[in-house]
């Protein structure tokens, strides 16, 4: 078993990253459940009207549709657990880092001196579970801290804004 994802008593991984709260998996599963229902309705419509849609290719079209639906469903079921397990973030005086991914692991870094905007967002699913997302915009792109407790997201946004103001005052 890989020890990189083990968490100590302070909630940090071996390499000093924070991990997500367990409730974040519930939010991910709810979101994926909504997507699943939406896709199931689309597949049901395709099945109900298959003669009109596929005409001469009913069998091949139906098989393809069902295979795609099964693959997407499997992804929707497995993705939250994998994403939860692999998602890590840390913030120090110089930068914010996020490691995340399901199939491809990405490592995003945003130097604090390059931050232009910090935004906290709470969608309906996130609010249901007391979670929020912090979107950090820099000159080179964005870094997003997802599925954080609302108080933690607000705290991170406040700290980033304070650091930015402090850096701007030092430049003057």
Tab-separated table of C-alpha atoms in Angstrom:
chain	number	residue	atom	x	y	z
A	1	UNK	CA	0.000	0.000	0.000
A	2	UNK	CA	1.278	3.460	-0.905
A	3	UNK	CA	2.024	5.503	2.243
A	4	UNK	CA	1.896	8.837	0.331
A	5	UNK	CA	-1.841	9.091	0.994
A	6	UNK	CA	-1.754	8.210	4.702
A	7	UNK	CA	-2.824	11.059	6.967
A	8	UNK	CA	-1.281	11.886	10.345
A	9	UNK	CA	-3.076	13.188	13.448
A	10	UNK	CA	-2.838	16.783	12.123
A	11	UNK	CA	-4.689	15.832	8.928
A	12	UNK	CA	-1.593	16.079	6.726
A	13	UNK	CA	-0.038	13.599	4.305
A	14	UNK	CA	3.616	12.558	4.564
A	15	UNK	CA	4.604	15.371	2.204
A	16	UNK	CA	2.641	18.060	4.098
A	17	UNK	CA	-0.545	18.260	2.037
A	18	UNK	CA	-4.046	18.630	3.444
A	19	UNK	CA	-6.721	16.151	2.347
A	20	UNK	CA	-10.442	16.625	1.854
A	21	UNK	CA	-13.083	16.161	4.514
A	22	UNK	CA	-14.961	12.825	4.266
A	23	UNK	CA	-18.250	14.687	3.660
A	24	UNK	CA	-16.854	15.855	0.319
A	25	UNK	CA	-17.360	12.337	-1.070
A	26	UNK	CA	-21.083	12.650	-0.349
A	27	UNK	CA	-21.229	15.885	-2.342
A	28	UNK	CA	-19.359	14.265	-5.226
A	29	UNK	CA	-21.672	11.234	-5.201
A	30	UNK	CA	-24.756	13.471	-5.161
A	31	UNK	CA	-23.448	15.489	-8.100
A	32	UNK	CA	-22.602	12.307	-10.016
A	33	UNK	CA	-26.005	10.843	-9.136
A	34	UNK	CA	-27.696	13.852	-10.724
A	35	UNK	CA	-25.538	13.432	-13.837
A	36	UNK	CA	-26.400	9.708	-13.890
A	37	UNK	CA	-30.150	10.412	-13.757
A	38	UNK	CA	-29.800	12.972	-16.559
A	39	UNK	CA	-27.885	10.471	-18.727
A	40	UNK	CA	-30.351	7.694	-17.913
A	41	UNK	CA	-33.210	9.889	-19.153
A	42	UNK	CA	-31.319	10.585	-22.388
A	43	UNK	CA	-30.640	6.860	-22.903
A	44	UNK	CA	-34.293	6.065	-22.157
A	45	UNK	CA	-35.385	8.564	-24.813
A	46	UNK	CA	-32.951	7.051	-27.309
A	47	UNK	CA	-34.233	3.547	-26.552
A	48	UNK	CA	-37.872	4.658	-26.791
A	49	UNK	CA	-37.379	6.332	-30.159
A	50	UNK	CA	-34.612	4.108	-31.553
A	51	UNK	CA	-36.344	3.417	-34.885
A	52	UNK	CA	-36.650	7.122	-35.602
A	53	UNK	CA	-33.094	7.978	-34.588
A	54	UNK	CA	-30.998	5.087	-35.920
A	55	UNK	CA	-33.305	3.829	-38.727
A	56	UNK	CA	-31.133	1.130	-40.403
A	57	UNK	CA	-28.571	0.832	-37.581
A	58	UNK	CA	-30.840	0.082	-34.616
A	59	UNK	CA	-28.799	-2.833	-33.271
A	60	UNK	CA	-25.358	-1.233	-33.652
A	61	UNK	CA	-26.622	2.114	-32.367
A	62	UNK	CA	-28.353	0.577	-29.370
A	63	UNK	CA	-25.344	-1.518	-28.431
A	64	UNK	CA	-23.037	1.498	-28.761
A	65	UNK	CA	-25.377	3.673	-26.715
A	66	UNK	CA	-25.659	1.098	-23.945
A	67	UNK	CA	-21.903	0.450	-23.850
A	68	UNK	CA	-21.194	4.179	-23.551
A	69	UNK	CA	-23.863	4.490	-20.852
A	70	UNK	CA	-22.382	1.580	-18.849
A	71	UNK	CA	-18.843	3.012	-19.130
A	72	UNK	CA	-19.948	6.489	-18.059
A	73	UNK	CA	-21.968	4.976	-15.192
A	74	UNK	CA	-18.934	3.015	-13.980
A	75	UNK	CA	-16.874	6.208	-14.098
A	76	UNK	CA	-19.529	8.147	-12.165
A	77	UNK	CA	-19.552	5.456	-9.480
A	78	UNK	CA	-15.762	5.138	-9.117
A	79	UNK	CA	-14.689	8.747	-9.657
A	80	UNK	CA	-15.608	10.282	-6.277
A	81	UNK	CA	-13.624	7.718	-4.285
A	82	UNK	CA	-10.564	8.047	-6.526
A	83	UNK	CA	-10.769	11.867	-6.635
A	84	UNK	CA	-11.200	12.025	-2.854
A	85	UNK	CA	-8.213	9.744	-2.298
A	86	UNK	CA	-5.910	11.651	-4.660
A	87	UNK	CA	-6.931	15.243	-3.905
A	88	UNK	CA	-4.370	17.140	-1.816
A	89	UNK	CA	-3.570	20.793	-1.312
A	90	UNK	CA	-1.210	23.017	0.635
A	91	UNK	CA	-0.584	26.706	1.023
A	92	UNK	CA	2.548	28.383	2.296
A	93	UNK	CA	3.850	31.961	2.225
A	94	UNK	CA	4.865	31.719	-1.441
A	95	UNK	CA	2.362	29.524	-3.262
A	96	UNK	CA	-0.791	27.453	-3.307
A	97	UNK	CA	-0.489	23.897	-4.606
A	98	UNK	CA	-3.178	21.408	-5.579
A	99	UNK	CA	-2.694	17.798	-6.648
A	100	UNK	CA	-5.761	16.103	-8.025
A	101	UNK	CA	-7.053	13.804	-10.684
A	102	UNK	CA	-8.889	10.636	-11.493
A	103	UNK	CA	-7.260	9.334	-14.653
A	104	UNK	CA	-4.588	12.018	-15.077
A	105	UNK	CA	-2.990	13.534	-11.963
A	106	UNK	CA	-2.357	17.273	-12.204
A	107	UNK	CA	-0.199	19.443	-9.966
A	108	UNK	CA	-1.326	23.072	-10.058
A	109	UNK	CA	0.712	25.834	-8.426
A	110	UNK	CA	-0.151	29.492	-8.044
A	111	UNK	CA	2.518	31.876	-6.761
A	112	UNK	CA	0.821	34.176	-4.263
A	113	UNK	CA	2.586	37.230	-5.701
A	114	UNK	CA	0.814	36.554	-9.024
A	115	UNK	CA	-2.704	36.234	-7.588
A	116	UNK	CA	-5.204	38.682	-9.087
A	117	UNK	CA	-8.457	37.472	-7.598
A	118	UNK	CA	-9.691	35.077	-4.924
A	119	UNK	CA	-13.300	33.929	-5.111
A	120	UNK	CA	-15.252	31.600	-2.817
A	121	UNK	CA	-18.221	29.854	-4.389
A	122	UNK	CA	-20.930	27.663	-2.920
A	123	UNK	CA	-23.238	25.793	-5.275
A	124	UNK	CA	-26.443	24.110	-4.105
A	125	UNK	CA	-24.821	20.704	-3.605
A	126	UNK	CA	-21.839	22.199	-1.784
A	127	UNK	CA	-24.108	24.277	0.478
A	128	UNK	CA	-26.093	21.152	1.370
A	129	UNK	CA	-22.918	19.641	2.838
A	130	UNK	CA	-21.374	22.849	4.211
A	131	UNK	CA	-18.674	22.954	1.546
A	132	UNK	CA	-17.230	25.658	-0.686
A	133	UNK	CA	-14.690	26.106	-3.467
A	134	UNK	CA	-11.895	28.688	-3.608
A	135	UNK	CA	-10.975	29.880	-7.098
A	136	UNK	CA	-7.605	31.595	-7.295
A	137	UNK	CA	-6.988	33.556	-10.501
A	138	UNK	CA	-3.472	34.486	-11.557
A	139	UNK	CA	-1.978	36.028	-14.681
A	140	UNK	CA	-1.207	32.514	-15.917
A	141	UNK	CA	-4.512	30.790	-15.161
A	142	UNK	CA	-6.535	29.525	-12.241
A	143	UNK	CA	-6.120	27.133	-9.349
A	144	UNK	CA	-9.160	25.774	-7.601
A	145	UNK	CA	-9.379	24.396	-4.075
A	146	UNK	CA	-12.482	22.210	-4.158
A	147	UNK	CA	-14.771	20.679	-1.535
A	148	UNK	CA	-13.423	22.585	1.470
A	149	UNK	CA	-15.443	23.244	4.617
A	150	UNK	CA	-17.072	26.672	4.273
A	151	UNK	CA	-15.179	28.137	7.229
A	152	UNK	CA	-11.878	26.803	5.890
A	153	UNK	CA	-12.571	28.183	2.393
A	154	UNK	CA	-13.372	31.604	3.856
A	155	UNK	CA	-10.238	31.455	6.016
A	156	UNK	CA	-8.018	30.557	3.052
A	157	UNK	CA	-9.524	33.356	0.945
A	158	UNK	CA	-9.016	35.850	3.771
A	159	UNK	CA	-5.392	34.767	4.307
A	160	UNK	CA	-4.649	35.025	0.590
A	161	UNK	CA	-6.204	38.484	0.375
A	162	UNK	CA	-4.244	39.624	3.440
A	163	UNK	CA	-0.979	38.325	1.942
A	164	UNK	CA	-1.690	40.068	-1.347
A	165	UNK	CA	-2.448	43.367	0.413
A	166	UNK	CA	0.712	42.979	2.497
A	167	UNK	CA	2.802	42.386	-0.646
A	168	UNK	CA	1.255	45.399	-2.384
A	169	UNK	CA	2.017	47.635	0.626
A	170	UNK	CA	5.649	46.515	0.607
A	171	UNK	CA	5.958	47.505	-3.072
A	172	UNK	CA	4.784	51.068	-2.417
